Amino acid sequence: MTHTEIEITAELVRDLLRDQHPDLADHPLRLGARGWDNQLWRLGDDLAVRLPWATESADALLRKEHAWLPALAPGLPLPVPVPQRLGEPSARFPRPWIVTTWVQGEPADRAPVTRAEEAADVLAVFLTALHRPAPEQAPARRDRGGPLADQAESFAQGLAEATERGLIPDPDAVRAVWEDAVAAPEWAGPALWLHGDLHPANVLTADGTICGVIDFGDLFAGDPACDLAAAWILLPDGAADRFHAAYQPAPDAATLRRARSWAVLKALACILIGEAGVRGRPGGKATWGPPAHAALRRLIATTHH
């Protein structure tokens, strides 16, 4: 199922609500955003309906959020979209969907962080709260929280494609960051709860600082380095050290090196998605490129301690 096969309209969303959650069906409804996996429709002032539209994997991600996020959200110091209702597949719409709380703010790919120190502290406090040992039955993702050696092929492909398109001024410098970081010892601690996809489109800002975190579809348990990469991806130049000082427990040198690997992978992916957006290709997001290029510059300019 892709977005070419089913058109999501206000009428469809309202009909789905009437069928399964009639007490919500008369709230004002308007399109909020078309994301990578889901469409988001604002429902009144406080709620949103998320419906999968572009990727087959979105169904399982929505169910995962509905299962796990309500228990985690009360312990988090920033607003997150807390699932309130689950919509089951039906003849009208053959996929699951959810109703969540609406989180105020502008995505950071459109409204970047400008108050660096404050944002570093806010992000550190948020991830300190999220990164708790997860139960054994928590979802896992080998491709995000597992050994970095497993990502070598993905890194090589991303760098080759970006280089071929002339998007990376200094491929050797990017490769040097990766090779140093990927050589770090693996995570030996417990599997911690992780957001898993902290890039600018999934973090909201207001008044120059971070005010919310959205899209927990990748929520899983694993190595915190995957999320700590956000210091280079989300924060302005010079803010990473403050973030790492505020995050508790303080990450060791190996964890920071692994975090740099994840940051390189995320930056390359977002650069390629951004380029596709500039060229008007389906799935492309033109606003993803500039912050990803800035992240790569930061990573090349700093070495691990």
Short mmCIF file of C-alpha atoms in Angstrom, two decimals:
data_model
loop_
_atom_site.label_atom_id
_atom_site.label_comp_id
_atom_site.label_asym_id
_atom_site.label_seq_id
_atom_site.Cartn_x
_atom_site.Cartn_y
_atom_site.Cartn_z
CA MET A 1 0.00 0.00 0.00
CA THR A 2 1.37 3.39 -0.95
CA HIS A 3 -0.07 6.86 -1.04
CA THR A 4 -0.94 6.35 -4.71
CA GLU A 5 -3.53 3.68 -3.83
CA ILE A 6 -5.77 5.41 -1.31
CA GLU A 7 -6.65 9.06 -0.96
CA ILE A 8 -6.97 10.30 2.61
CA THR A 9 -9.49 13.13 2.85
CA ALA A 10 -11.23 14.94 5.69
CA GLU A 11 -14.39 13.05 4.75
CA LEU A 12 -12.62 9.71 5.08
CA VAL A 13 -11.11 10.62 8.46
CA ARG A 14 -14.48 11.79 9.74
CA ASP A 15 -16.17 8.59 8.53
CA LEU A 16 -13.53 6.48 10.29
CA LEU A 17 -14.12 8.39 13.52
CA ARG A 18 -17.91 8.00 13.17
CA ASP A 19 -17.49 4.24 12.72
CA GLN A 20 -15.08 3.57 15.60
CA HIS A 21 -14.88 6.64 17.88
CA PRO A 22 -18.16 8.52 17.35
CA ASP A 23 -17.65 10.77 20.38
CA LEU A 24 -14.77 12.43 18.48
CA ALA A 25 -16.40 12.62 15.04
CA ASP A 26 -17.78 16.15 15.32
CA HIS A 27 -14.57 17.89 16.39
CA PRO A 28 -13.12 20.36 13.83
CA LEU A 29 -10.77 18.56 11.43
CA ARG A 30 -7.96 19.89 9.23
CA LEU A 31 -4.82 18.54 7.62
CA GLY A 32 -1.79 18.97 9.88
CA ALA A 33 1.08 17.42 7.91
CA ARG A 34 2.07 14.72 5.46
CA GLY A 35 4.99 12.90 7.04
CA TRP A 36 7.32 10.15 5.86
CA ASP A 37 5.07 7.30 7.07
CA ASN A 38 1.84 8.94 8.14
CA GLN A 39 -0.60 11.74 7.48
CA LEU A 40 -1.51 13.85 10.48
CA TRP A 41 -4.94 15.46 10.78
CA ARG A 42 -5.63 17.90 13.60
CA LEU A 43 -8.77 17.04 15.54
CA GLY A 44 -10.02 20.00 17.54
CA ASP A 45 -7.36 21.86 19.52
CA ASP A 46 -5.86 19.01 21.51
CA LEU A 47 -5.90 15.85 19.39
CA ALA A 48 -4.57 14.50 16.07
CA VAL A 49 -5.41 11.51 13.88
CA ARG A 50 -2.43 9.69 12.38
CA LEU A 51 -3.03 7.45 9.41
CA PRO A 52 -0.36 5.45 7.53
CA TRP A 53 -0.12 6.42 3.89
CA ALA A 54 3.30 5.94 2.33
CA THR A 55 5.11 2.92 3.80
CA GLU A 56 3.97 -0.61 4.58
CA SER A 57 5.95 -0.62 7.83
CA ALA A 58 3.87 2.22 9.27
CA ASP A 59 1.11 -0.15 10.48
CA ALA A 60 3.37 -1.94 12.96
CA LEU A 61 4.95 1.36 14.05
CA LEU A 62 1.56 2.86 14.96
CA ARG A 63 0.58 -0.24 16.94
CA LYS A 64 3.93 -0.13 18.75
CA GLU A 65 3.40 3.51 19.75
CA HIS A 66 -0.12 2.70 20.96
CA ALA A 67 1.19 -0.22 23.04
CA TRP A 68 4.20 1.41 24.72
CA LEU A 69 4.14 5.21 24.63
CA PRO A 70 1.24 5.86 27.06
CA ALA A 71 3.24 4.26 29.89
CA LEU A 72 6.47 6.11 29.03
CA ALA A 73 5.01 9.57 28.36
CA PRO A 74 4.23 10.60 31.98
CA GLY A 75 7.93 10.29 32.87
CA LEU A 76 9.09 12.52 30.01
CA PRO A 77 9.78 16.24 30.59
CA LEU A 78 8.66 17.37 27.11
CA PRO A 79 5.26 17.03 25.42
CA VAL A 80 5.00 13.96 23.17
CA PRO A 81 2.02 12.70 21.11
CA VAL A 82 0.36 10.29 23.56
CA PRO A 83 -1.90 7.69 21.86
CA GLN A 84 -5.50 7.97 23.09
CA ARG A 85 -7.41 5.66 20.75
CA LEU A 86 -6.64 2.91 18.24
CA GLY A 87 -8.51 2.56 14.97
CA GLU A 88 -8.64 -0.92 13.51
CA PRO A 89 -8.50 -1.78 9.78
CA SER A 90 -11.93 -1.77 8.14
CA ALA A 91 -13.57 -1.93 4.74
CA ARG A 92 -13.33 1.85 4.59
CA PHE A 93 -9.59 1.97 5.40
CA PRO A 94 -7.64 -1.31 5.45
CA ARG A 95 -4.93 -0.20 7.91
CA PRO A 96 -4.71 0.66 11.61
CA TRP A 97 -4.64 4.32 12.70
CA ILE A 98 -4.41 6.18 16.00
CA VAL A 99 -5.70 9.27 17.74
CA THR A 100 -3.00 11.02 19.80
CA THR A 101 -2.59 14.25 21.72
CA TRP A 102 -1.50 17.20 19.58
CA VAL A 103 1.93 18.67 20.36
CA GLN A 104 2.41 22.40 19.72
CA GLY A 105 5.53 23.67 17.94
CA GLU A 106 7.24 23.96 14.57
CA PRO A 107 9.40 21.11 13.20
CA ALA A 108 13.08 21.97 13.62
CA ASP A 109 13.80 21.40 9.92
CA ARG A 110 11.67 24.52 9.32
CA ALA A 111 12.35 26.42 12.54
CA PRO A 112 15.87 25.47 13.68
CA VAL A 113 17.17 25.73 17.23
CA THR A 114 18.81 29.13 17.84
CA ARG A 115 19.14 29.14 21.65
CA ALA A 116 21.89 26.55 21.68
CA GLU A 117 22.67 26.24 25.40
CA GLU A 118 19.04 26.08 26.46
CA ALA A 119 18.20 23.52 23.76
CA ALA A 120 21.22 21.38 24.72
CA ASP A 121 19.99 21.28 28.32
CA VAL A 122 16.38 20.54 27.32
CA LEU A 123 17.42 17.70 25.00
CA ALA A 124 19.78 16.24 27.61
CA VAL A 125 17.11 16.24 30.32
CA PHE A 126 14.62 14.64 27.92
CA LEU A 127 16.96 11.83 26.88
CA THR A 128 18.14 11.26 30.46
CA ALA A 129 14.48 10.65 31.36
CA LEU A 130 13.75 8.43 28.34
CA HIS A 131 16.89 6.31 28.51
CA ARG A 132 15.74 3.90 31.21
CA PRO A 133 16.30 0.12 31.12
CA ALA A 134 13.52 -1.39 29.01
CA PRO A 135 11.64 -4.61 29.87
CA GLU A 136 12.67 -7.82 28.15
CA GLN A 137 9.59 -7.80 25.93
CA ALA A 138 10.35 -4.29 24.62
CA PRO A 139 10.78 -4.01 20.84
CA ALA A 140 14.34 -4.21 19.49
CA ARG A 141 15.90 -2.99 16.24
CA ARG A 142 19.12 -4.59 15.12
CA ASP A 143 19.59 -1.89 12.47
CA ARG A 144 19.55 0.98 14.99
CA GLY A 145 20.57 -0.27 18.41
CA GLY A 146 22.84 -3.14 17.40
CA PRO A 147 26.50 -3.37 16.38
CA LEU A 148 27.71 -0.59 14.09
CA ALA A 149 29.66 -3.07 11.99
CA ASP A 150 26.26 -4.17 10.66
CA GLN A 151 25.84 -0.67 9.19
CA ALA A 152 29.09 -0.61 7.19
CA GLU A 153 27.36 -1.44 3.90
CA SER A 154 24.64 1.14 4.51
CA PHE A 155 27.28 3.80 5.25
CA ALA A 156 29.32 2.92 2.14
CA GLN A 157 26.24 3.06 -0.10
CA GLY A 158 25.06 6.37 1.35
CA LEU A 159 28.48 7.98 1.04
CA ALA A 160 28.96 6.68 -2.52
CA GLU A 161 25.56 7.97 -3.64
CA ALA A 162 26.01 11.36 -1.99
CA THR A 163 29.53 11.67 -3.45
CA GLU A 164 28.37 10.67 -6.92
CA ARG A 165 25.72 13.40 -6.82
CA GLY A 166 28.26 15.99 -5.70
CA LEU A 167 26.53 16.51 -2.36
CA ILE A 168 29.57 15.88 -0.12
CA PRO A 169 32.52 18.29 -0.50
CA ASP A 170 35.00 16.04 1.36
CA PRO A 171 34.05 12.33 1.28
CA ASP A 172 37.41 11.30 2.78
CA ALA A 173 36.79 13.42 5.86
CA VAL A 174 33.34 11.84 6.30
CA ARG A 175 34.88 8.39 5.92
CA ALA A 176 37.51 9.24 8.53
CA VAL A 177 34.82 10.19 11.08
CA TRP A 178 33.00 6.92 10.39
CA GLU A 179 36.09 4.73 10.58
CA ASP A 180 37.17 6.19 13.91
CA ALA A 181 33.68 5.96 15.38
CA VAL A 182 32.83 2.47 14.14
CA ALA A 183 35.99 1.11 15.78
CA ALA A 184 34.69 1.98 19.26
CA PRO A 185 33.82 -0.83 21.71
CA GLU A 186 30.19 -1.99 21.59
CA TRP A 187 27.57 -1.09 24.19
CA ALA A 188 27.83 -3.44 27.18
CA GLY A 189 25.06 -1.94 29.33
CA PRO A 190 21.35 -2.82 29.51
CA ALA A 191 19.04 -2.18 26.57
CA LEU A 192 17.62 1.31 27.18
CA TRP A 193 14.43 2.83 25.82
CA LEU A 194 15.29 4.93 22.73
CA HIS A 195 13.36 7.27 20.43
CA GLY A 196 15.40 5.92 17.51
CA ASP A 197 14.72 8.66 14.94
CA LEU A 198 15.78 12.03 16.37
CA HIS A 199 16.17 14.23 13.32
CA PRO A 200 14.92 17.81 12.81
CA ALA A 201 11.51 16.86 11.40
CA ASN A 202 10.72 14.85 14.56
CA VAL A 203 11.64 17.57 17.08
CA LEU A 204 9.50 20.67 17.62
CA THR A 205 10.73 24.14 18.51
CA ALA A 206 9.32 27.39 19.86
CA ASP A 207 11.21 30.59 20.65
CA GLY A 208 14.47 29.05 19.42
CA THR A 209 14.53 26.03 21.71
CA ILE A 210 13.12 22.48 21.77
CA CYS A 211 9.52 22.25 23.00
CA GLY A 212 8.36 18.76 21.98
CA VAL A 213 9.37 15.41 20.44
CA ILE A 214 7.13 13.54 17.99
CA ASP A 215 7.00 10.32 15.94
CA PHE A 216 7.88 7.49 18.30
CA GLY A 217 7.24 4.86 15.63
CA ASP A 218 10.85 3.69 15.87
CA LEU A 219 10.69 3.35 19.68
CA PHE A 220 12.92 0.45 20.72
CA ALA A 221 15.43 -0.75 23.29
CA GLY A 222 19.18 -0.72 22.66
CA ASP A 223 22.41 1.30 22.71
CA PRO A 224 21.83 4.95 23.75
CA ALA A 225 24.49 6.10 21.25
CA CYS A 226 21.78 5.95 18.56
CA ASP A 227 19.87 8.80 20.28
CA LEU A 228 22.97 10.67 21.51
CA ALA A 229 23.79 11.32 17.85
CA ALA A 230 21.11 14.03 18.12
CA ALA A 231 23.70 16.39 19.66
CA TRP A 232 25.23 16.89 16.20
CA ILE A 233 22.01 16.47 14.20
CA LEU A 234 19.73 18.86 16.13
CA LEU A 235 21.86 21.39 17.98
CA PRO A 236 23.81 24.37 16.59
CA ASP A 237 27.60 24.50 16.36
CA GLY A 238 29.39 24.19 19.67
CA ALA A 239 26.42 22.83 21.66
CA ALA A 240 27.32 19.11 21.65
CA ASP A 241 29.74 19.36 24.59
CA ARG A 242 27.15 21.10 26.75
CA PHE A 243 24.58 18.44 25.83
CA HIS A 244 26.94 15.61 26.75
CA ALA A 245 27.82 17.31 30.05
CA ALA A 246 24.12 17.68 30.95
CA TYR A 247 23.08 14.14 29.96
CA GLN A 248 23.18 11.63 32.83
CA PRO A 249 24.90 9.34 33.41
CA ALA A 250 27.72 11.04 31.50
CA PRO A 251 28.44 9.02 28.35
CA ASP A 252 31.85 7.38 28.17
CA ALA A 253 34.26 7.96 25.28
CA ALA A 254 33.24 4.78 23.45
CA THR A 255 29.55 5.72 23.57
CA LEU A 256 30.32 9.17 22.17
CA ARG A 257 32.35 7.63 19.35
CA ARG A 258 29.47 5.29 18.47
CA ALA A 259 27.10 8.27 18.64
CA ARG A 260 29.22 9.99 15.98
CA SER A 261 28.76 6.95 13.71
CA TRP A 262 25.00 7.11 14.09
CA ALA A 263 25.11 10.86 13.43
CA VAL A 264 27.03 10.30 10.18
CA LEU A 265 24.52 7.66 9.05
CA LYS A 266 21.55 9.92 9.89
CA ALA A 267 23.12 12.93 8.19
CA LEU A 268 23.85 11.01 4.97
CA ALA A 269 20.31 9.62 4.86
CA CYS A 270 18.77 13.06 5.40
CA ILE A 271 21.07 14.65 2.77
CA LEU A 272 19.87 12.12 0.17
CA ILE A 273 16.21 12.58 1.17
CA GLY A 274 16.73 16.34 1.05
CA GLU A 275 18.23 16.17 -2.43
CA ALA A 276 15.28 14.10 -3.64
CA GLY A 277 12.99 16.83 -2.27
CA VAL A 278 14.89 19.55 -4.11
CA ARG A 279 14.37 17.56 -7.32
CA GLY A 280 10.69 17.07 -6.52
CA ARG A 281 10.85 13.29 -6.20
CA PRO A 282 8.21 11.39 -4.19
CA GLY A 283 9.32 10.98 -0.59
CA GLY A 284 11.83 13.81 -0.87
CA LYS A 285 11.99 16.45 1.86
CA ALA A 286 13.88 19.55 0.72
CA THR A 287 14.03 20.93 4.28
CA TRP A 288 16.00 17.88 5.50
CA GLY A 289 19.16 18.70 3.55
CA PRO A 290 20.49 21.91 5.15
CA PRO A 291 20.49 20.66 8.79
CA ALA A 292 22.07 17.37 7.66
CA HIS A 293 24.87 19.19 5.82
CA ALA A 294 25.45 21.30 8.95
CA ALA A 295 25.64 18.12 11.05
CA LEU A 296 28.30 16.63 8.78
CA ARG A 297 30.33 19.83 8.99
CA ARG A 298 30.14 19.70 12.79
CA LEU A 299 31.21 16.04 12.86
CA ILE A 300 34.18 16.64 10.57
CA ALA A 301 35.26 19.72 12.55
CA THR A 302 35.33 17.90 15.91
CA THR A 303 37.32 14.87 16.93
CA HIS A 304 36.50 12.45 19.72
CA HIS A 305 38.01 13.09 23.11
#
